[in-house]
Amino acid sequence: MSESKTLPFNAEVRQLLDLVIHSLYSEREVFLRELISNASDALDKARVVGLQEQDFAAAAGEPRIDIRVDSVNRTITLSDNGVGLTQEEAIDALGTIARSGTKAFAEAIKDQSHNLIGQFGVGFYAAFMVAERVEVRSQSGRPDNAGVIWTCDGTTEYTIAEGERSDRGTDVILHLREDAEEFLDEARLKDIVKRYSEFVGYPIFVGEEQANEPQALWTRTPSEIEEEEYNTFYGQISGDFMPPATHLHWSADAPIQYKALLYVPSAAPHDMNHPDGRRDIKLYARRVLIDDAASFLMPDYLRFVRGVVDTEDLQLNVSRELVQQTATVDKLRSQLTSKVLRHLQSVAKKDTETYTGIWEAFGGVIKEGLHNVSSSKDKERLTSLVRFNSTRSDDDKGQVSLAQYVEAMPEDQDSIYYLVGSDYASVSRSPHLEAFKRKGIEVLLSWDTVDEWAFPSMETFQDKKLVSISRGEVDLGEDDTPSPTVSEDLAGWIGTVLAGEVSSVRTSNRLTNSASVLVDDQFGVSNNMQRIMRQLNQALPAAQRILEINPGHALVRTLDQLHKDGRKDEAQPLAWLLLDQARLLEGEVRDPVGLVERLQTLSTLAAQALGVNAQSAPHPEPTDEPAAAPEATDAPVVIEGEVLDASGEQLSE
Ligand code: ADP
Ligand code: MG
């Protein structure tokens, strides 16, 4: 045998091994599901690569997975004649965890089953739940490579040596731990295969016997398929242990002939927003897999959809790049997209509970579509799918659709009002809402970044304009009660005090309780958008905003009086305070030092007004002399809990 080398695992793998070996004892049988799933993936990949690369080695025989037990040596061997691994690939795939799989997995098992291991792209390491040593012997189908033997006893390192497998494929040899001998029983293994791997698309042999019946579930008639079978198949293709939220299974003949079985998961996969995240849509041409991750079949805003699509209208032997460019794929994508959207619409209508779960998991992603969608029909469908919080409910769990909003609004209301901010607390208590609350007008509330784009993208719904209430002037019609007034030049004067901070100051008709509020310019970039861009480190030139003041508020009226009386020194900090308050209400502190100074000035003024005239006393200068002993009195002195008498002697208890 040629020489071998020993390599260290990266920190993530070590952490994971530790977790797997020391804290996972129940449900250990899932190791088999994970290894079968990897073998099945390897067979899928071999099919796809074989179609695309001329010099890729052919397999010895039909694709299959074999599980063999050796009771004497206490080993289980899983073999596949799939794509195989080169040395570099083995180091890459088995020695490191590229993404944050471990962390996400460790988080998940805190309160859930560790059965989830496959979902986090770390399923291979489940082998160490039952094995004290694992050997992987692999031969890649790629030309000119020697094959590889990867060995690890679950510690901090693994060894790599040159391989000795003659044909393309992989053997995974598990040297079972003493406490895992139960898995040497073939009947037990067959049971586990039946339970978890029923729908693997390749024959699985345990010993001489085939343990599954590979079948293309999607080719069967929907009415003859049990829910359970749909769920098992979903688990198989997605690695997700939780059942899906919903599935759709249909076939079409024109303009393209295809069958599709698609699923919406019940929770967001941890890598949903990762550019290299798993995208489990498999594309088949007449039952033959041609792409195992055909993400191009779904728009980005539906990237959480999983499933299989099988069409009669694609060539088998075209490359992935070419497949993507065909008109057939374009048509397929648009068909699948509108079908999924229509299905979601119907779930929303018929099964609110399920839809609420879907919206919680994927709402943020779906809303991205409002901005990107190209077909106006799909945009309409998307618009009917969005849900928002609103002033109607008292918590942050509101689920209001635009249709519900419009239905509930008074006849003469011609706009749909919304407010987007940084978080629930500041949005739900925003001064912008005051006039709307007074008049009983519902406002949609959001603190989801994507809504800065989503709302403007919708423009209108059922001919009602969508209007941000933090922009421009509000016109909610005349009030019955005459509004209080302040001197005409007050706003202008405050404007000169706050020059450079705001573009102008005006009296407000949106405030009831608050003294002031900052308003975005009708057409400029909103403050919330500025905040988001700052977080992305893409600061925009600061937009000047408008400060609106409430002429009925005591603070404003006091300021008005001081201004009329020409008492500038007292009026100025009050004017600033109006700006400070408005910023604080948005959760922003721009100039904490200035703010504290102004508050101190005002407190001093208030104290004087109350007739209290406390001068701040200077601290004594520090000196080098020892501190003077306390003056002798008859009273006992307490020092750090000890009671001493005047002479310094400790008193008895
Ligand atoms: P995942 O399957 O989600 O990628 P795993 O931890 O289960 O994560 O497997 C890690 C990687 O190891 C796989 O992506 C694959 O590259 C490689 N691998 C595992 N088993 C096999 C196999 N039987 N044949 C070829 N490659 C394999
Ligand atoms: Mg896997």
XYZ file of C-alpha atoms and ligand atoms in Angstrom:
681
model
C 0.000 0.000 0.000
C 1.225 3.467 -0.741
C 1.984 5.918 2.005
C -0.731 7.715 3.855
C -0.948 11.152 5.365
C -2.743 12.376 8.441
C -4.685 15.611 8.346
C -6.463 17.585 11.060
C -10.185 18.306 10.930
C -11.292 21.888 10.943
C -12.872 23.208 14.110
C -16.428 22.748 12.893
C -15.967 19.052 12.189
C -14.320 18.477 15.569
C -17.152 20.181 17.329
C -19.655 18.165 15.367
C -17.913 14.841 16.029
C -17.865 15.654 19.691
C -21.568 16.390 19.586
C -22.392 13.241 17.644
C -20.239 10.882 19.697
C -21.016 12.220 23.136
C -24.527 13.468 23.145
C -26.561 11.564 20.602
C -27.809 8.208 21.796
C -31.413 7.828 20.720
C -32.627 7.439 17.145
C -29.199 6.268 16.120
C -30.684 4.300 13.238
C -30.887 7.456 11.142
C -27.204 6.966 10.306
C -28.408 4.506 7.678
C -30.805 6.973 6.111
C -28.005 9.551 5.854
C -25.532 7.163 4.255
C -28.150 5.862 1.823
C -29.095 9.412 0.990
C -25.451 10.198 0.197
C -25.177 7.064 -1.944
C -28.342 8.060 -3.781
C -26.981 11.589 -4.297
C -23.762 10.061 -5.641
C -25.758 7.983 -8.133
C -27.746 11.068 -9.160
C -24.545 13.005 -9.701
C -23.016 10.186 -11.725
C -25.986 10.305 -14.048
C -25.752 14.048 -14.508
C -21.973 14.185 -14.896
C -22.053 11.169 -17.200
C -24.371 13.070 -19.514
C -22.104 16.070 -19.619
C -18.538 14.762 -19.566
C -17.324 12.476 -22.332
C -14.347 11.093 -20.439
C -16.269 10.220 -17.287
C -15.905 6.498 -16.545
C -18.918 4.253 -16.994
C -20.184 2.328 -13.997
C -19.762 -1.380 -13.571
C -23.379 -2.429 -13.962
C -26.678 -0.773 -13.188
C -26.811 1.894 -10.493
C -27.431 0.311 -7.095
C -26.750 0.517 -3.386
C -25.523 -2.474 -1.389
C -25.472 -2.973 2.357
C -23.401 -5.885 3.649
C -22.937 -7.098 7.178
C -19.829 -8.844 8.508
C -20.686 -10.172 11.960
C -17.208 -11.557 12.579
C -15.434 -8.253 12.065
C -18.445 -6.302 13.312
C -18.683 -4.084 10.217
C -21.406 -2.775 7.952
C -20.405 -1.758 4.431
C -22.477 0.539 2.249
C -21.498 0.527 -1.406
C -22.673 2.505 -4.379
C -21.471 2.736 -7.947
C -22.057 6.470 -8.053
C -19.888 9.443 -8.879
C -17.062 8.570 -6.438
C -14.564 10.911 -4.841
C -11.068 11.981 -5.814
C -8.534 12.585 -3.027
C -9.113 16.314 -3.089
C -12.861 15.864 -3.104
C -12.642 13.508 -0.112
C -10.592 16.030 1.852
C -13.020 18.756 0.898
C -16.219 16.842 1.516
C -15.301 14.779 4.567
C -12.590 16.807 6.305
C -14.184 20.220 6.417
C -17.627 21.704 6.753
C -17.774 24.619 4.431
C -20.968 26.218 5.583
C -22.299 26.868 9.040
C -23.853 23.403 9.217
C -22.553 22.517 12.673
C -23.682 25.670 14.325
C -27.154 25.511 12.840
C -27.378 21.831 13.746
C -26.172 22.356 17.335
C -28.791 25.083 17.701
C -31.521 22.862 16.320
C -30.868 19.864 18.563
C -31.146 21.986 21.670
C -34.879 21.779 21.576
C -35.594 19.361 18.786
C -34.631 15.943 17.645
C -31.102 15.377 16.381
C -32.812 13.315 13.771
C -32.478 16.530 11.773
C -28.784 16.000 11.123
C -29.172 15.488 7.351
C -30.811 18.862 6.889
C -27.681 20.693 7.857
C -25.412 19.206 5.256
C -23.520 17.178 7.858
C -25.356 13.830 7.535
C -22.211 11.825 6.834
C -20.988 12.325 10.388
C -24.058 10.489 11.694
C -21.954 7.386 10.923
C -20.036 8.096 14.128
C -23.191 7.595 16.154
C -22.718 3.862 15.642
C -19.132 3.450 14.431
C -15.873 3.866 16.297
C -13.987 3.875 13.026
C -15.180 4.779 9.548
C -13.380 4.002 6.314
C -14.375 5.461 2.989
C -12.912 3.761 -0.078
C -13.728 5.623 -3.220
C -12.886 5.787 -6.888
C -13.996 8.795 -8.888
C -15.225 8.483 -12.448
C -13.020 11.399 -13.450
C -10.009 10.424 -15.584
C -6.488 10.078 -14.133
C -7.088 9.740 -10.471
C -5.823 7.124 -8.111
C -8.824 6.826 -5.844
C -8.770 7.356 -2.129
C -9.039 5.656 1.260
C -10.214 8.018 3.968
C -10.073 6.711 7.543
C -11.112 8.244 10.812
C -11.673 7.018 14.347
C -13.793 9.989 15.356
C -11.010 12.007 16.954
C -9.469 15.208 15.749
C -7.821 13.944 12.577
C -8.214 11.575 9.656
C -5.866 9.821 7.273
C -5.801 9.757 3.519
C -4.170 7.076 1.420
C -4.222 6.023 -2.198
C -7.250 3.953 -3.139
C -7.598 0.384 -4.317
C -11.156 0.205 -5.632
C -11.245 -0.962 -9.236
C -14.553 0.547 -10.383
C -16.183 3.900 -10.032
C -18.056 4.277 -6.741
C -17.751 4.362 -2.971
C -17.684 1.937 -0.046
C -18.361 3.294 3.406
C -17.181 0.776 6.017
C -18.445 1.182 9.564
C -16.552 -0.546 12.368
C -19.387 -0.675 14.863
C -19.086 0.447 18.436
C -19.656 -2.275 21.002
C -22.975 -0.744 21.979
C -24.189 -0.703 18.384
C -24.079 -4.373 17.552
C -27.840 -4.432 17.129
C -27.204 -3.101 13.633
C -25.471 -6.307 12.573
C -28.929 -7.791 12.135
C -29.983 -7.810 8.461
C -33.688 -7.912 9.260
C -33.277 -4.817 11.388
C -31.422 -3.037 8.577
C -34.146 -3.943 6.087
C -36.727 -2.464 8.433
C -34.789 0.749 8.693
C -34.464 0.950 4.911
C -38.215 0.457 4.523
C -38.933 3.054 7.131
C -36.689 5.865 5.917
C -35.564 5.117 2.416
C -38.562 3.633 0.667
C -38.517 6.172 -2.158
C -34.873 6.212 -2.996
C -34.799 5.960 -6.766
C -32.282 3.093 -6.858
C -32.448 -0.512 -5.710
C -31.042 -1.036 -2.214
C -29.830 -4.524 -1.409
C -29.344 -5.774 2.116
C -27.256 -8.893 1.644
C -28.763 -10.711 -1.324
C -32.217 -9.258 -0.937
C -33.645 -6.059 -2.364
C -35.134 -4.037 0.476
C -37.040 -1.370 -1.458
C -38.983 -1.005 -4.658
C -37.687 2.004 -6.485
C -40.585 3.797 -8.041
C -41.160 7.178 -9.533
C -43.840 8.362 -7.158
C -44.721 11.335 -9.349
C -45.719 9.070 -12.233
C -48.531 7.544 -10.186
C -52.084 8.901 -9.988
C -52.421 11.448 -7.157
C -55.673 9.973 -5.868
C -53.925 6.642 -5.304
C -51.068 8.043 -3.263
C -51.254 8.130 0.529
C -50.291 11.269 2.449
C -47.685 9.155 4.209
C -46.066 8.230 0.891
C -45.906 11.870 -0.170
C -44.250 12.744 3.127
C -41.711 9.935 2.970
C -40.739 10.921 -0.553
C -40.378 14.515 0.568
C -38.062 13.467 3.415
C -36.012 11.491 0.949
C -35.447 14.285 -1.559
C -35.103 17.155 0.902
C -33.367 15.651 3.931
C -36.018 17.438 5.955
C -37.347 15.309 8.777
C -40.440 17.411 9.382
C -43.397 16.780 7.080
C -43.970 19.469 4.445
C -46.563 22.202 4.931
C -48.248 21.353 1.646
C -47.628 19.629 -1.663
C -48.894 19.927 -5.236
C -48.869 17.098 -7.695
C -50.156 17.515 -11.215
C -49.463 16.836 -14.850
C -49.843 18.972 -17.964
C -49.915 18.246 -21.679
C -49.660 21.646 -23.305
C -47.742 23.735 -24.112
C -45.244 21.386 -22.486
C -45.792 17.843 -21.442
C -44.634 17.291 -17.892
C -45.428 15.959 -14.441
C -44.505 17.799 -11.293
C -44.563 17.006 -7.596
C -43.626 20.051 -5.540
C -43.518 20.706 -1.818
C -43.477 23.722 0.472
C -41.486 22.870 3.632
C -42.981 23.653 7.016
C -39.941 25.589 8.204
C -37.278 27.623 6.476
C -34.138 25.613 5.702
C -31.159 27.132 7.510
C -29.405 27.920 4.254
C -32.388 29.443 2.457
C -30.720 32.826 2.160
C -27.276 31.474 1.450
C -26.288 31.805 -2.217
C -24.940 28.226 -2.177
C -27.875 26.902 -0.200
C -29.440 23.591 -1.175
C -32.026 23.924 -3.926
C -33.760 20.594 -4.150
C -35.620 20.599 -7.395
C -34.735 17.621 -9.502
C -35.298 17.770 -13.225
C -35.973 14.545 -15.114
C -36.376 13.996 -18.819
C -38.572 10.959 -19.359
C -37.786 9.461 -15.941
C -34.034 10.028 -16.330
C -32.486 12.536 -13.993
C -30.763 15.335 -15.884
C -30.240 17.891 -13.125
C -30.251 17.222 -9.387
C -30.485 20.885 -8.354
C -32.432 22.637 -11.089
C -32.837 25.911 -9.209
C -33.553 27.672 -12.511
C -37.009 26.092 -12.542
C -38.199 28.421 -9.780
C -37.913 32.170 -9.432
C -35.711 33.273 -6.551
C -38.655 34.326 -4.429
C -39.887 30.713 -4.447
C -36.474 29.227 -3.746
C -37.808 27.261 -0.770
C -39.935 24.993 -3.006
C -38.684 21.398 -3.260
C -39.662 18.562 -5.541
C -39.317 16.881 -8.902
C -40.266 17.875 -12.423
C -40.297 15.294 -15.178
C -40.809 16.402 -18.768
C -41.174 14.635 -22.090
C -39.925 17.658 -23.974
C -36.221 17.899 -23.129
C -33.230 16.198 -24.709
C -31.337 13.829 -22.459
C -27.829 14.650 -23.473
C -27.557 18.397 -23.204
C -25.433 20.211 -20.672
C -26.916 21.995 -17.690
C -25.993 25.346 -19.234
C -27.796 24.527 -22.455
C -30.829 23.127 -20.671
C -31.246 26.421 -18.882
C -31.323 28.336 -22.128
C -33.984 26.307 -23.856
C -37.398 27.777 -24.509
C -38.866 24.671 -22.909
C -37.286 25.534 -19.587
C -38.522 29.127 -19.816
C -42.042 27.910 -20.354
C -41.700 25.299 -17.640
C -40.552 27.912 -15.146
C -43.447 30.213 -15.849
C -45.937 27.324 -15.651
C -44.505 26.049 -12.376
C -44.373 29.540 -10.907
C -47.979 30.425 -11.529
C -49.076 26.966 -10.448
C -47.266 27.340 -7.103
C -48.681 30.839 -6.604
C -52.199 29.658 -7.348
C -51.754 26.756 -4.983
C -50.613 29.106 -2.222
C -53.657 31.279 -2.907
C -55.905 28.321 -2.423
C -54.160 27.237 0.784
C -54.538 30.808 2.074
C -58.233 30.632 1.359
C -59.028 27.156 2.633
C -56.544 26.527 5.409
C -55.585 29.686 7.256
C -53.566 27.863 9.881
C -51.286 26.191 7.354
C -50.979 29.397 5.414
C -50.033 31.351 8.535
C -47.178 28.883 9.097
C -46.058 29.194 5.482
C -46.193 32.959 5.660
C -44.181 33.051 8.874
C -41.492 30.856 7.362
C -41.358 32.278 3.839
C -43.246 35.578 3.799
C -40.040 37.580 3.724
C -38.819 35.658 0.677
C -42.154 35.747 -1.129
C -42.288 39.528 -0.722
C -39.000 39.836 -2.607
C -41.048 38.787 -5.603
C -43.180 41.916 -5.531
C -40.117 43.836 -6.551
C -38.785 41.341 -9.086
C -41.722 39.606 -10.673
C -42.045 40.143 -14.416
C -45.535 38.856 -15.201
C -48.365 41.121 -14.128
C -50.608 38.129 -13.481
C -48.070 36.675 -11.067
C -47.691 40.049 -9.422
C -51.411 40.122 -8.817
C -51.221 36.653 -7.295
C -48.314 37.689 -5.120
C -50.167 40.771 -3.952
C -53.013 38.592 -2.791
C -50.578 36.439 -0.816
C -48.940 39.121 1.313
C -49.940 39.575 4.947
C -49.185 42.438 7.289
C -49.566 43.519 10.840
C -51.934 46.358 11.357
C -53.217 48.756 13.959
C -56.239 46.473 14.122
C -54.473 43.980 16.398
C -52.721 44.620 19.697
C -49.791 42.297 19.164
C -47.132 41.731 16.539
C -48.860 38.660 15.082
C -51.343 40.378 12.791
C -52.194 38.598 9.570
C -54.073 41.105 7.502
C -54.330 40.746 3.739
C -54.793 43.749 1.493
C -58.232 42.410 0.559
C -59.249 42.310 4.223
C -57.924 45.810 4.722
C -59.898 47.184 1.805
C -63.013 45.357 2.833
C -62.896 46.849 6.317
C -62.253 50.426 5.276
C -64.924 53.120 5.117
C -66.312 53.887 1.681
C -64.790 57.347 1.376
C -61.256 56.203 2.168
C -59.285 56.152 -1.046
C -55.859 54.963 0.094
C -54.277 52.021 1.861
C -52.051 53.436 4.601
C -48.865 51.839 5.813
C -45.912 52.541 8.059
C -42.521 50.807 7.910
C -40.022 51.217 10.727
C -37.219 49.531 12.587
C -39.075 47.328 15.059
C -42.488 46.533 16.472
C -42.174 48.777 19.517
C -41.304 51.934 17.634
C -43.732 51.289 14.784
C -46.734 50.455 16.917
C -46.227 53.538 19.088
C -45.162 55.915 16.372
C -46.569 59.453 16.588
C -47.366 59.140 12.892
C -50.285 56.942 13.897
C -51.974 59.445 16.181
C -54.257 61.137 13.687
C -55.145 57.758 12.177
C -56.000 56.319 15.567
C -58.095 59.369 16.383
C -60.087 58.862 13.218
C -60.211 55.081 13.524
C -58.357 54.507 10.263
C -56.460 51.227 10.014
C -52.764 51.386 9.153
C -50.643 48.435 7.993
C -47.507 48.130 10.075
C -44.184 46.576 9.203
C -40.669 46.342 10.555
C -39.433 43.997 7.862
C -36.659 45.522 5.769
C -37.957 44.036 2.557
C -41.192 46.052 2.907
C -39.325 49.266 2.187
C -39.351 47.886 -1.351
C -42.445 45.736 -1.193
C -44.983 48.469 -0.461
C -43.861 50.884 -3.163
C -43.653 47.976 -5.616
C -47.322 47.207 -5.180
C -48.387 50.803 -5.961
C -52.085 50.053 -5.937
C -54.455 47.334 -4.859
C -58.029 47.233 -6.148
C -57.523 50.797 -7.419
C -56.539 52.055 -3.959
C -53.157 53.720 -3.741
C -50.695 52.464 -1.138
C -49.567 55.475 0.875
C -46.765 55.708 3.445
C -47.959 57.722 6.434
C -44.470 58.841 7.330
C -44.138 60.828 4.115
C -45.422 64.184 2.978
C -48.546 65.793 4.380
C -51.496 63.823 5.633
C -54.941 64.852 4.607
C -57.598 62.945 6.491
C -60.345 65.475 5.917
C -61.591 68.241 8.195
C -61.847 67.769 11.936
C -65.027 68.928 13.652
C -63.159 70.551 16.509
C -61.206 73.708 15.626
C -57.505 72.974 16.021
C -55.428 75.054 18.440
C -53.030 77.573 16.952
C -49.642 79.061 17.773
C -48.043 82.222 16.440
C -47.495 82.182 12.752
C -43.765 82.738 12.875
C -43.027 80.032 15.491
C -42.404 77.244 12.990
C -40.137 79.483 10.942
C -38.132 80.483 13.990
C -37.665 76.860 15.120
C -36.520 76.202 11.559
C -33.712 78.748 11.940
C -32.666 77.250 15.292
C -32.534 73.769 13.782
C -31.009 74.861 10.471
C -28.921 72.057 8.983
C -30.799 69.387 10.938
C -34.185 69.588 9.211
C -35.282 71.035 5.908
C -38.256 72.857 7.390
C -40.642 72.999 10.317
C -44.425 73.101 10.042
C -47.452 72.680 12.269
C -48.880 69.223 12.102
C -52.291 67.764 11.659
C -51.177 64.209 12.367
C -50.389 64.563 16.078
C -52.569 64.205 19.153
C -50.360 63.235 22.094
C -46.828 63.799 20.887
C -45.214 67.199 20.680
C -43.375 66.576 17.430
C -42.586 64.093 14.685
C -40.140 63.813 11.788
C -41.652 63.354 8.361
C -39.992 62.057 5.209
C -40.042 64.176 2.138
C -42.760 63.125 -0.303
C -40.285 61.909 -2.898
C -36.932 61.496 -1.160
C -35.361 58.414 0.375
C -37.190 57.475 3.562
C -35.454 57.586 6.909
C -35.954 53.853 7.389
C -34.312 53.179 4.051
C -31.401 55.369 5.134
C -31.118 53.305 8.299
C -31.079 50.086 6.276
C -28.460 51.419 3.893
C -26.309 52.510 6.841
C -26.473 48.953 8.174
C -25.334 47.728 4.776
C -22.495 50.229 4.953
C -23.851 52.092 1.980
C -24.636 55.408 3.544
C -26.656 57.708 1.328
C -26.300 61.474 1.538
C -28.353 62.375 4.598
C -31.823 63.428 3.533
C -33.225 66.526 5.152
C -36.507 65.811 6.830
C -39.418 67.918 7.932
C -40.154 68.482 11.607
C -43.844 68.725 12.364
C -44.939 70.248 15.668
C -48.204 69.781 17.520
C -49.766 73.213 18.200
C -51.966 71.710 20.925
C -49.101 70.270 22.955
C -48.068 71.971 26.225
C -44.400 71.925 25.291
C -45.071 73.672 21.983
C -47.385 76.173 23.635
C -44.776 76.937 26.294
C -42.199 77.421 23.586
C -44.599 79.718 21.729
C -44.992 81.891 24.818
C -41.231 82.059 25.486
C -40.635 82.954 21.859
C -43.294 85.698 21.973
C -41.693 87.086 25.117
C -38.299 87.116 23.437
C -36.770 84.714 25.993
C -34.343 83.115 23.551
C -32.037 81.362 26.006
C -34.903 79.384 27.436
C -36.681 78.870 24.118
C -33.733 77.466 22.177
C -33.139 74.262 24.180
C -36.881 73.622 24.024
C -36.818 73.894 20.237
C -33.966 71.391 20.130
C -35.825 69.115 22.487
C -38.667 68.863 19.966
C -36.188 67.431 17.472
C -34.562 65.164 20.081
C -37.918 63.719 21.066
C -38.947 63.041 17.504
C -35.680 61.185 16.911
C -35.947 59.220 20.132
C -39.410 58.040 19.142
C -37.904 56.531 16.020
C -35.382 54.733 18.163
C -32.539 57.006 17.126
C -30.080 58.953 19.245
C -27.988 61.187 17.006
C -26.209 63.450 19.451
C -26.351 61.979 22.963
C -23.914 64.514 24.463
C -25.855 67.488 23.122
C -29.100 65.895 24.219
C -27.904 65.383 27.786
C -26.628 68.977 27.933
C -29.998 70.279 26.778
C -31.834 68.134 29.296
C -29.592 69.470 32.044
C -30.181 73.054 31.018
C -33.903 72.431 31.040
C -33.793 70.663 34.419
C -31.957 73.593 35.894
C -34.546 75.989 34.456
C -37.318 73.785 35.843
C -35.655 73.674 39.255
C -35.413 77.447 39.286
C -39.042 77.739 38.275
C -39.906 75.486 41.196
C -38.009 77.820 43.508
C -35.187 75.359 44.151
C -31.770 76.847 43.531
C -29.191 74.137 43.921
C -25.684 75.118 42.840
C -23.421 72.310 41.741
C -20.621 71.963 44.308
C -17.052 71.566 43.083
C -15.242 68.354 44.084
C -12.300 68.919 46.450
C -8.916 68.747 44.725
C -7.158 65.426 45.400
C -4.142 65.780 47.731
C -1.278 63.487 48.703
C -1.982 63.885 52.410
C -3.694 60.973 54.127
C -7.391 61.487 54.588
C -8.172 63.163 57.855
C -9.449 60.823 60.533
C -13.130 61.207 61.241
C -13.740 63.757 63.933
C -14.196 62.247 67.305
C -17.831 61.994 68.254
C -19.647 59.765 70.617
C -21.649 58.085 67.890
C -20.349 54.739 66.626
C -18.952 54.743 63.085
C -19.842 51.982 60.657
C -17.054 50.849 58.365
C -17.786 48.024 55.904
C -20.305 46.391 58.123
C -18.153 46.422 61.262
C -19.372 48.509 64.135
C -16.598 50.409 65.874
C -16.861 52.674 68.833
C -15.581 56.184 68.734
C -12.104 55.099 69.763
C -11.874 52.637 66.873
C -12.173 49.488 68.947
C -14.524 46.804 67.787
C -17.686 46.437 69.807
C -18.744 42.945 70.731
C -21.857 41.463 69.153
P -24.655 16.494 2.242
O -25.085 15.142 1.790
O -25.797 17.325 2.740
O -23.800 17.232 1.246
P -23.105 14.939 4.053
O -22.406 15.236 5.339
O -24.160 13.876 4.129
O -23.708 16.288 3.518
O -22.059 14.516 2.981
C -20.937 15.334 2.747
C -20.354 15.150 1.365
O -19.595 13.950 1.298
C -21.341 15.029 0.245
O -21.786 16.292 -0.190
C -20.500 14.313 -0.825
O -19.707 15.251 -1.515
C -19.590 13.443 -0.017
N -20.082 12.054 0.017
C -20.641 11.435 1.078
N -20.982 10.167 0.765
C -20.646 9.992 -0.538
C -20.751 8.891 -1.463
N -21.290 7.720 -1.110
N -20.276 9.089 -2.715
C -19.729 10.264 -3.080
N -19.617 11.327 -2.261
C -20.066 11.196 -1.003
Mg -26.021 13.758 3.021
